[in-house]
Each structure stands twice: as structure tokens, then as C-alpha cells.
Short mmCIF file of C-alpha atoms in Angstrom, two decimals:
data_model
loop_
_atom_site.label_atom_id
_atom_site.label_comp_id
_atom_site.label_asym_id
_atom_site.label_seq_id
_atom_site.Cartn_x
_atom_site.Cartn_y
_atom_site.Cartn_z
CA UNK A 1 -5.28 -31.36 14.18
CA UNK A 2 -3.57 -30.84 10.84
CA UNK A 3 -0.37 -28.96 11.55
CA UNK A 4 -1.04 -26.47 8.69
CA UNK A 5 -4.44 -25.70 10.07
CA UNK A 6 -3.01 -25.31 13.59
CA UNK A 7 -0.49 -22.80 12.13
CA UNK A 8 -3.04 -20.86 10.26
CA UNK A 9 -5.26 -20.71 13.49
CA UNK A 10 -2.35 -18.74 15.19
CA UNK A 11 -2.45 -15.96 12.59
CA UNK A 12 -5.42 -13.97 14.04
CA UNK A 13 -3.75 -13.45 17.52
CA UNK A 14 -0.30 -13.01 16.04
CA UNK A 15 -1.27 -10.55 13.51
CA UNK A 16 -3.29 -8.56 15.97
CA UNK A 17 -0.40 -8.38 18.29
CA UNK A 18 1.71 -7.06 15.55
CA UNK A 19 -0.83 -4.29 14.55
CA UNK A 20 -1.43 -3.11 18.18
CA UNK A 21 2.27 -3.33 19.05
CA UNK A 22 3.26 -1.41 15.93
CA UNK A 23 0.54 1.20 16.38
CA UNK A 24 1.37 1.94 19.99
CA UNK A 25 5.12 1.86 19.29
CA UNK A 26 4.61 4.91 17.10
CA UNK A 27 3.57 6.91 20.24
CA UNK A 28 6.32 5.37 22.44
CA UNK A 29 3.77 3.65 24.41
CA UNK A 30 4.19 0.06 23.12
CA UNK A 31 4.06 -1.41 26.70
CA UNK A 32 0.38 -0.77 26.73
CA UNK A 33 -0.39 -3.60 24.23
CA UNK A 34 0.50 -6.11 27.08
CA UNK A 35 -2.50 -4.84 29.05
CA UNK A 36 -4.88 -6.20 26.38
CA UNK A 37 -3.80 -9.75 26.45
CA UNK A 38 -6.64 -10.70 28.85
CA UNK A 39 -9.26 -9.09 26.59
CA UNK A 40 -11.89 -11.63 25.36
CA UNK A 41 -12.00 -11.82 21.55
CA UNK A 42 -9.75 -8.94 21.10
CA UNK A 43 -7.39 -10.67 18.64
CA UNK A 44 -9.96 -12.04 16.38
CA UNK A 45 -11.86 -8.72 16.53
CA UNK A 46 -8.93 -6.77 15.20
CA UNK A 47 -7.94 -9.58 12.79
CA UNK A 48 -11.25 -9.25 11.01
CA UNK A 49 -10.80 -5.67 10.26
CA UNK A 50 -7.21 -6.19 9.42
CA UNK A 51 -8.22 -8.84 6.81
CA UNK A 52 -10.83 -6.47 5.32
CA UNK A 53 -8.25 -3.72 4.84
CA UNK A 54 -5.68 -6.18 3.51
CA UNK A 55 -8.19 -7.47 1.02
CA UNK A 56 -8.87 -3.97 -0.19
CA UNK A 57 -5.27 -3.25 -0.72
CA UNK A 58 -4.83 -6.59 -2.44
CA UNK A 59 -7.59 -5.76 -4.94
CA UNK A 60 -6.22 -2.41 -5.75
CA UNK A 61 -2.58 -3.56 -6.00
CA UNK A 62 -2.90 -6.99 -7.50
CA UNK A 63 -5.86 -6.26 -9.93
CA UNK A 64 -3.49 -5.78 -12.84
CA UNK A 65 -1.66 -8.95 -12.24
CA UNK A 66 -4.87 -10.83 -11.84
CA UNK A 67 -6.32 -9.40 -15.08
CA UNK A 68 -3.00 -10.14 -16.99
CA UNK A 69 -2.89 -13.83 -15.77
CA UNK A 70 -6.40 -14.67 -16.49
CA UNK A 71 -6.51 -12.85 -19.88
CA UNK A 72 -3.58 -14.92 -21.44
CA UNK A 73 -4.90 -18.32 -22.48
CA UNK A 74 -3.29 -21.36 -21.14
CA UNK A 75 -2.67 -22.81 -24.51
CA UNK A 76 -3.75 -22.26 -28.19
CA UNK A 77 -3.56 -25.35 -30.33
CA UNK A 78 -2.90 -23.51 -33.53
CA UNK A 79 0.35 -22.13 -32.25
CA UNK A 80 2.98 -24.70 -31.71
CA UNK A 81 5.34 -22.27 -30.01
CA UNK A 82 2.77 -20.70 -27.82
CA UNK A 83 4.90 -21.19 -24.61
CA UNK A 84 7.61 -18.87 -26.21
CA UNK A 85 4.96 -16.31 -27.23
CA UNK A 86 3.56 -16.26 -23.60
CA UNK A 87 7.07 -15.34 -22.37
CA UNK A 88 7.41 -12.66 -25.00
CA UNK A 89 4.12 -11.22 -24.02
CA UNK A 90 5.14 -11.26 -20.40
CA UNK A 91 8.38 -9.59 -21.09
CA UNK A 92 6.68 -6.88 -23.19
CA UNK A 93 4.32 -6.16 -20.34
CA UNK A 94 7.25 -5.93 -17.81
CA UNK A 95 8.96 -3.54 -20.14
CA UNK A 96 5.90 -1.35 -21.01
CA UNK A 97 5.21 -0.44 -17.40
CA UNK A 98 8.34 1.64 -16.76
CA UNK A 99 8.25 3.15 -20.24
CA UNK A 100 4.64 4.34 -19.79
CA UNK A 101 5.42 5.70 -16.28
CA UNK A 102 8.28 7.72 -17.65
CA UNK A 103 6.04 9.10 -20.45
CA UNK A 104 3.51 10.07 -17.74
CA UNK A 105 5.94 11.88 -15.54
CA UNK A 106 7.59 13.41 -18.55
CA UNK A 107 4.14 14.98 -19.26
CA UNK A 108 3.80 16.17 -15.79
CA UNK A 109 7.27 17.74 -15.67
CA UNK A 110 6.86 19.51 -19.03
CA UNK A 111 3.26 20.56 -18.16
CA UNK A 112 4.59 22.33 -15.12
CA UNK A 113 7.55 23.88 -16.86
CA UNK A 114 5.62 25.03 -19.95
CA UNK A 115 1.92 25.57 -18.74
CA UNK A 116 1.17 27.45 -22.01
CA UNK A 117 1.65 24.24 -24.06
CA UNK A 118 -0.06 21.86 -21.65
CA UNK A 119 -2.49 20.48 -24.21
CA UNK A 120 -0.01 19.88 -26.81
CA UNK A 121 2.44 18.22 -24.34
CA UNK A 122 -0.32 16.04 -23.00
CA UNK A 123 -1.30 14.70 -26.33
CA UNK A 124 2.25 14.23 -27.45
CA UNK A 125 3.07 12.17 -24.31
CA UNK A 126 -0.02 10.26 -24.56
CA UNK A 127 0.77 9.33 -28.29
CA UNK A 128 4.32 8.56 -27.28
CA UNK A 129 3.16 6.17 -24.49
CA UNK A 130 0.76 4.34 -26.93
CA UNK A 131 3.32 4.03 -29.63
CA UNK A 132 5.92 2.78 -27.15
CA UNK A 133 3.70 0.11 -25.97
CA UNK A 134 2.82 -1.01 -29.50
CA UNK A 135 6.50 -1.08 -30.54
CA UNK A 136 7.71 -2.95 -27.48
CA UNK A 137 5.02 -5.57 -28.16
CA UNK A 138 5.95 -5.76 -31.83
CA UNK A 139 9.73 -6.19 -31.31
CA UNK A 140 9.12 -8.67 -28.62
CA UNK A 141 6.76 -10.84 -30.64
CA UNK A 142 8.16 -10.27 -34.13
CA UNK A 143 10.38 -13.49 -34.21
CA UNK A 144 7.98 -15.99 -32.29
CA UNK A 145 5.06 -14.80 -34.37
CA UNK A 146 7.00 -15.29 -37.57
CA UNK A 147 7.77 -18.95 -36.48
CA UNK A 148 4.22 -19.56 -35.52
CA UNK A 149 2.95 -18.52 -39.00
CA UNK A 150 5.26 -20.57 -41.02
CA UNK A 151 2.92 -23.78 -40.92
CA UNK A 152 -0.34 -21.74 -41.13
CA UNK A 153 -2.71 -21.08 -43.86
CA UNK A 154 -2.93 -17.42 -45.15
CA UNK A 155 -6.14 -16.84 -43.42
CA UNK A 156 -4.82 -18.01 -40.02
CA UNK A 157 -1.66 -15.94 -40.56
CA UNK A 158 -3.60 -12.81 -40.69
CA UNK A 159 -5.77 -13.76 -37.67
CA UNK A 160 -2.51 -14.77 -35.70
CA UNK A 161 -0.84 -11.44 -36.54
CA UNK A 162 -3.99 -9.32 -35.67
CA UNK A 163 -4.34 -11.19 -32.37
CA UNK A 164 -0.78 -10.74 -31.19
CA UNK A 165 0.07 -7.47 -32.72
CA UNK A 166 -3.25 -5.74 -31.81
CA UNK A 167 -5.07 -7.80 -29.04
CA UNK A 168 -1.78 -8.21 -27.03
CA UNK A 169 -1.06 -4.53 -26.72
CA UNK A 170 -4.57 -3.83 -25.96
CA UNK A 171 -4.35 -6.10 -23.02
CA UNK A 172 -1.21 -4.29 -21.89
CA UNK A 173 -2.83 -1.01 -22.15
CA UNK A 174 -5.78 -2.17 -20.01
CA UNK A 175 -3.39 -3.35 -17.30
CA UNK A 176 -1.35 -0.14 -17.53
CA UNK A 177 -4.62 1.99 -17.34
CA UNK A 178 -5.69 0.22 -14.19
CA UNK A 179 -2.24 0.71 -12.71
CA UNK A 180 -2.48 4.43 -13.64
CA UNK A 181 -6.05 4.50 -12.10
CA UNK A 182 -5.54 2.82 -8.92
CA UNK A 183 -1.69 2.41 -8.16
CA UNK A 184 -0.16 5.75 -9.03
CA UNK A 185 -2.56 7.98 -7.20
CA UNK A 186 -2.15 5.80 -4.11
CA UNK A 187 1.60 5.95 -4.03
CA UNK A 188 1.79 9.55 -4.80
CA UNK A 189 -0.64 10.26 -1.93
CA UNK A 190 1.78 8.70 0.33
CA UNK A 191 4.63 10.99 -0.70
CA UNK A 192 5.19 14.07 1.26
CA UNK A 193 5.15 16.31 -1.86
CA UNK A 194 6.09 19.50 0.11
CA UNK A 195 9.37 17.92 1.45
CA UNK A 196 10.06 16.09 -1.72
CA UNK A 197 9.73 19.06 -4.08
CA UNK A 198 9.23 19.06 -7.76
CA UNK A 199 12.77 19.07 -9.04
CA UNK A 200 13.85 16.82 -12.07
CA UNK A 201 15.87 14.56 -9.41
CA UNK A 202 12.74 13.88 -7.40
CA UNK A 203 10.71 13.35 -10.46
CA UNK A 204 13.14 10.71 -11.65
CA UNK A 205 13.19 9.04 -8.22
CA UNK A 206 9.34 8.83 -8.02
CA UNK A 207 9.33 7.44 -11.65
CA UNK A 208 11.86 4.81 -10.88
CA UNK A 209 9.88 3.94 -7.53
CA UNK A 210 6.51 3.69 -9.28
CA UNK A 211 8.06 1.71 -12.17
CA UNK A 212 9.63 -0.77 -9.71
CA UNK A 213 6.27 -1.14 -7.93
CA UNK A 214 4.39 -1.57 -11.21
CA UNK A 215 6.76 -4.41 -12.20
CA UNK A 216 6.48 -5.98 -8.75
CA UNK A 217 2.80 -5.91 -9.01
CA UNK A 218 2.90 -7.84 -12.24
CA UNK A 219 5.21 -10.33 -10.88
CA UNK A 220 2.60 -12.86 -9.64
CA UNK A 221 0.59 -12.76 -12.85
CA UNK A 222 3.90 -12.98 -14.99
CA UNK A 223 5.17 -15.99 -13.08
CA UNK A 224 1.88 -17.72 -13.35
CA UNK A 225 1.69 -17.15 -17.17
CA UNK A 226 5.08 -18.26 -17.96
CA UNK A 227 4.96 -21.45 -15.84
CA UNK A 228 3.95 -24.57 -17.59
CA UNK A 229 0.52 -25.82 -16.55
CA UNK A 230 1.89 -29.17 -15.67
CA UNK A 231 4.25 -27.53 -13.10
CA UNK A 232 1.59 -25.56 -11.37
CA UNK A 233 0.63 -28.11 -8.73
CA UNK A 234 -0.25 -27.59 -5.13
CA UNK A 235 3.53 -27.65 -4.09
CA UNK A 236 4.34 -24.96 -6.76
CA UNK A 237 1.55 -22.68 -5.29
CA UNK A 238 2.82 -23.08 -1.74
CA UNK A 239 6.41 -22.26 -2.78
CA UNK A 240 5.43 -19.36 -5.01
CA UNK A 241 3.00 -17.99 -2.49
CA UNK A 242 5.70 -18.09 0.26
CA UNK A 243 8.25 -16.31 -2.00
CA UNK A 244 5.70 -13.77 -2.90
CA UNK A 245 4.75 -13.02 0.73
CA UNK A 246 8.32 -12.58 1.72
CA UNK A 247 9.36 -10.53 -1.28
CA UNK A 248 6.47 -8.09 -1.06
CA UNK A 249 7.05 -6.96 2.64
CA UNK A 250 10.89 -6.85 2.14
CA UNK A 251 10.70 -4.55 -0.93
CA UNK A 252 7.89 -2.37 0.22
CA UNK A 253 9.43 -1.74 3.67
CA UNK A 254 12.55 -0.67 1.94
CA UNK A 255 11.20 1.58 -0.72
CA UNK A 256 7.70 2.45 0.51
CA UNK A 257 8.11 2.74 4.38
CA UNK A 258 4.63 4.21 4.89
CA UNK A 259 2.77 1.25 3.30
CA UNK A 260 2.31 -0.77 6.43
CA UNK A 261 1.85 2.26 8.83
CA UNK A 262 -1.13 3.37 6.64
CA UNK A 263 -2.41 -0.28 6.56
CA UNK A 264 -2.23 -0.46 10.40
CA UNK A 265 -3.85 3.10 10.78
CA UNK A 266 -6.75 2.18 8.57
CA UNK A 267 -7.13 -1.13 10.38
CA UNK A 268 -7.27 0.66 13.96
CA UNK A 269 -9.62 3.32 12.60
CA UNK A 270 -12.08 0.80 11.11
CA UNK A 271 -11.92 -1.39 14.10
CA UNK A 272 -13.06 1.61 16.28
CA UNK A 273 -9.78 1.46 18.34
CA UNK A 274 -8.71 4.76 17.34
CA UNK A 275 -10.55 7.93 17.00
CA UNK A 276 -8.88 11.01 15.61
CA UNK A 277 -11.60 13.48 16.26
CA UNK A 278 -10.93 16.10 18.73
CA UNK A 279 -13.34 15.73 21.74
CA UNK A 280 -13.73 16.44 25.28
CA UNK A 281 -13.06 13.83 27.90
CA UNK A 282 -14.07 13.76 31.54
CA UNK A 283 -11.18 12.54 33.81
CA UNK A 284 -11.48 11.23 37.47
CA UNK A 285 -8.80 13.05 39.33
CA UNK A 286 -8.45 9.93 41.62
CA UNK A 287 -7.26 7.94 38.71
CA UNK A 288 -4.92 10.55 37.20
CA UNK A 289 -3.78 13.79 38.80
CA UNK A 290 -4.96 17.15 37.33
CA UNK A 291 -1.36 18.25 37.17
CA UNK A 292 -0.73 15.77 34.38
CA UNK A 293 -2.66 18.00 32.03
CA UNK A 294 -0.79 21.34 32.94
CA UNK A 295 -0.06 22.27 29.27
CA UNK A 296 -2.45 24.83 27.95
CA UNK A 297 -3.31 22.91 24.90
CA UNK A 298 -5.42 20.39 26.99
CA UNK A 299 -7.94 23.14 27.75
CA UNK A 300 -8.73 21.90 31.37
CA UNK A 301 -12.12 22.61 32.83
CA UNK A 302 -13.30 21.63 36.28
CA UNK A 303 -16.70 19.65 36.10
CA UNK A 304 -18.73 17.91 38.71
CA UNK A 305 -16.81 19.01 41.74
CA UNK A 306 -13.19 19.03 42.75
CA UNK A 307 -12.51 15.24 41.79
CA UNK A 308 -13.61 15.63 38.11
CA UNK A 309 -12.32 17.66 35.39
CA UNK A 310 -12.56 17.62 31.45
CA UNK A 311 -9.82 18.07 28.90
CA UNK A 312 -9.83 18.54 25.05
CA UNK A 313 -7.84 15.94 23.17
CA UNK A 314 -7.81 12.96 20.76
CA UNK A 315 -8.24 9.32 21.98
CA UNK A 316 -5.71 7.62 19.63
CA UNK A 317 -6.17 4.23 21.26
CA UNK A 318 -9.03 2.68 23.30
CA UNK A 319 -9.53 -0.99 23.79
CA UNK A 320 -10.73 -2.98 26.87
CA UNK A 321 -9.61 -0.78 29.91
CA UNK A 322 -6.56 0.58 28.18
CA UNK A 323 -6.54 3.98 26.64
CA UNK A 324 -4.13 6.63 25.27
CA UNK A 325 -5.21 10.14 25.20
CA UNK A 326 -3.13 12.74 23.34
CA UNK A 327 -3.37 16.47 22.78
CA UNK A 328 -4.43 17.95 19.42
CA UNK A 329 -0.85 18.71 18.52
CA UNK A 330 -0.29 14.92 17.87
CA UNK A 331 -2.48 14.85 14.76
CA UNK A 332 0.05 16.79 12.35
CA UNK A 333 3.31 14.84 13.26
CA UNK A 334 1.29 11.60 13.19
CA UNK A 335 -0.03 12.26 9.72
CA UNK A 336 3.43 13.27 8.60
CA UNK A 337 4.75 10.01 9.75
CA UNK A 338 2.24 8.25 7.35
CA UNK A 339 4.07 9.94 4.35
CA UNK A 340 7.69 9.42 3.02
CA UNK A 341 10.10 10.95 0.70
CA UNK A 342 11.75 8.33 -1.62
CA UNK A 343 15.13 7.13 -0.64
CA UNK A 344 15.44 9.52 2.24
CA UNK A 345 15.95 7.86 5.52
CA UNK A 346 16.88 11.04 7.19
CA UNK A 347 13.17 12.32 6.58
CA UNK A 348 11.85 9.14 8.02
CA UNK A 349 13.98 9.48 11.19
CA UNK A 350 13.08 13.17 11.47
CA UNK A 351 9.45 12.48 11.29
CA UNK A 352 9.51 9.59 13.82
CA UNK A 353 11.55 11.93 16.20
CA UNK A 354 8.88 14.58 15.93
CA UNK A 355 6.13 12.17 16.58
CA UNK A 356 8.05 10.79 19.66
CA UNK A 357 8.44 14.32 20.95
CA UNK A 358 4.86 15.20 20.44
CA UNK A 359 3.53 12.02 22.07
CA UNK A 360 5.61 12.69 25.25
CA UNK A 361 2.33 14.49 26.60
CA UNK A 362 0.11 11.60 25.73
CA UNK A 363 -1.58 10.09 28.92
CA UNK A 364 -2.08 6.26 29.16
CA UNK A 365 -4.70 4.91 31.11
CA UNK A 366 -4.80 1.32 32.31
CA UNK A 367 -7.95 1.48 34.45
CA UNK A 368 -11.51 3.00 34.30
CA UNK A 369 -11.95 6.81 35.01
CA UNK A 370 -12.04 8.37 31.41
CA UNK A 371 -15.43 9.16 29.89
CA UNK A 372 -16.01 10.83 26.50
CA UNK A 373 -18.45 13.64 26.80
CA UNK A 374 -21.43 13.84 24.53
CA UNK A 375 -21.11 16.49 21.71
#
């Protein structure tokens, strides 16, 4: 067997273990994942849903980079310095994203501070953002366009100027619009806005964060565009893919700590392994004592004789014969853990501690005896 195919074949069980281990580790019950090692087909089952979620995230996050890379032609015979022009177009795109983001957050800040002038502020910031993109594109391309037009006829000179000074910023605006449509709402949704507040310092932090992510999203397309076609062979794609795969997790874990918890959460929910709805469950007292649910929030009720009782809770993990049942109070600290405050490690530690404390009443089951009652 080809060694690369063999390594790729190990990905489903490995990634499934990572997902399950990470998920259960959030509830301080990571030991339970070893109980699933004998489950037939469990790894491929989880991996399938993980790949679906990962593909959805990739489409949303890498769509601007993809559009940018396929929209810039590989070569243009009429332009002898086209390679230099491609580099300048890429540079203008990289610079345009943070400038546009700061205009957007400037509008958000002034709209809150001066609500009576919201319409005027919005139009002024929109015009400022558009003019900024046009000017950045113009100043980046002015010299290479001038060189390209030296040996062209008057008709081609006009066409070249219109293409690079008008079509190029139009492409950049499409990429930026996609980022504003998909990227910014997702990132802002991950931020705990109550804890972060709306001060100018936090707005600047969020602006820097989203600007950095925007430039990172454009990085694959930018590298593809500026690299010579002769260099883009299979070895280059392997090296570049490895660098990108390493760079993305490193940076996102550092600055967007909730990215992977959200990915794991969505994967487990779609796979049917976690069920975050409050339900009633019937427990066999021979499997787990009635006294383990002494807290009032479980709402215990005797059913079917002395050996059976029901409790009200949330089944946060259920696969094979391993289950983790938690009280309703687990929901809020868990959802809080899926959010973050930019550059605030104390917040992350505090929310992790709250979840660990709330999960102390969760009850693990490594055998049968838990039945979900019909609603």
C-alpha cells in the first residue's frame, strides 16, 4: 500500500478520537472516550459528519480566497510585466481588507455614539471605504500600469487602464463584500458581547482581530496568484498545503479560541451524539443509585416500582453504551465556553472553570439502564 494512502486512511479514527476526547474533556469526563474504542464503525461515523462541518466552514471562510485566486488571470500576453501587476493587485487586496474593516467599525462606533446622525454616518463611512479601496488600488498599480502602457497603442492603453483601475478594485470589493457577508457576522457571533462591552478599546481589538483573520483568509489565494505557474507543481502544493494547515490552527487557536470548540460542538450535534434538549430519562436504580440525583434540579420521580425512577436533564453525550447525562444548569456555562473575548485569557479560564464546576453533577453511564422517555 502507498505510504501516503496509508497515512490518509488513519485520519478518520484519529480525528474522531480528537473530537470525542476534546468534547468529553470539556465536561471533565474525558476518560469516557476510551469506552468507545470497541464500537464498530464509530470513527468513520463521526468522521463523516466532521468532514461535512469542516467543508461548510471551509466554504464560508475560504470563499473570498478562492474567488480572488480564480478571478486573477494566470497571464496576459499584452502586458509584459504582468507578474509584477499580479503582485501589486495582491498587495492592494491585503491592504484593502483591514482598511475596510476599520471603516465598518468606525461606522458602528459613531452610529452608537450619535444615533441621530446614523444615516449620514453610514453613507459617509461607506463612501470612505469605497474611496479607500480605489485609492489603495490606484497607488499600488500606478507604476506597473505606467510601465505596461509604454509599448501599447493608444486604444490598448485606455483598455489597460480601465481594466486595472476599475475591474481590479471591483474584484476587491466583491471579495470584501463576501467577507463582510459571511466572515464578520460569524466571528462577532463567537464573541461574548456582554463581557466584552462596547468601549473604544474593545472595538479596536475586534477590528484588529477581524482584519488579521481577513488577511489570513486571503493568504492561500494570494500565494497562489503571486507564485509563477511553472513553480506550482505537485511538490509546491504539498508544501504549501502543509504550511497552511499548520498556520491556520496555530493562529486561530491563539486568537479565536472558540473556533474549534464550535466545530466540535456542531459535529457532535449533527452526528446525533449530543442532544441539548431538556428531556426526561428513566434510570434503573440497579445501575446507578437514586442518591446520585439528590440535587433538586434533577426533578426525580419514582416510576415503575422501587427500582426505577425518572430525572429531568440533558444527554450531552450518548454513543454505544456510554452516556453522559447532565442537569439543565450545564447549558448556560457550556454555551458561554463557546464564546470568547479577544485577548482575554482570564475570561477563557473563568468560563472553563465555571463549566467544570457545573459538570461536577453530570452522571456518566458505561452500561445500559438509561432510557429516554417519550415526549
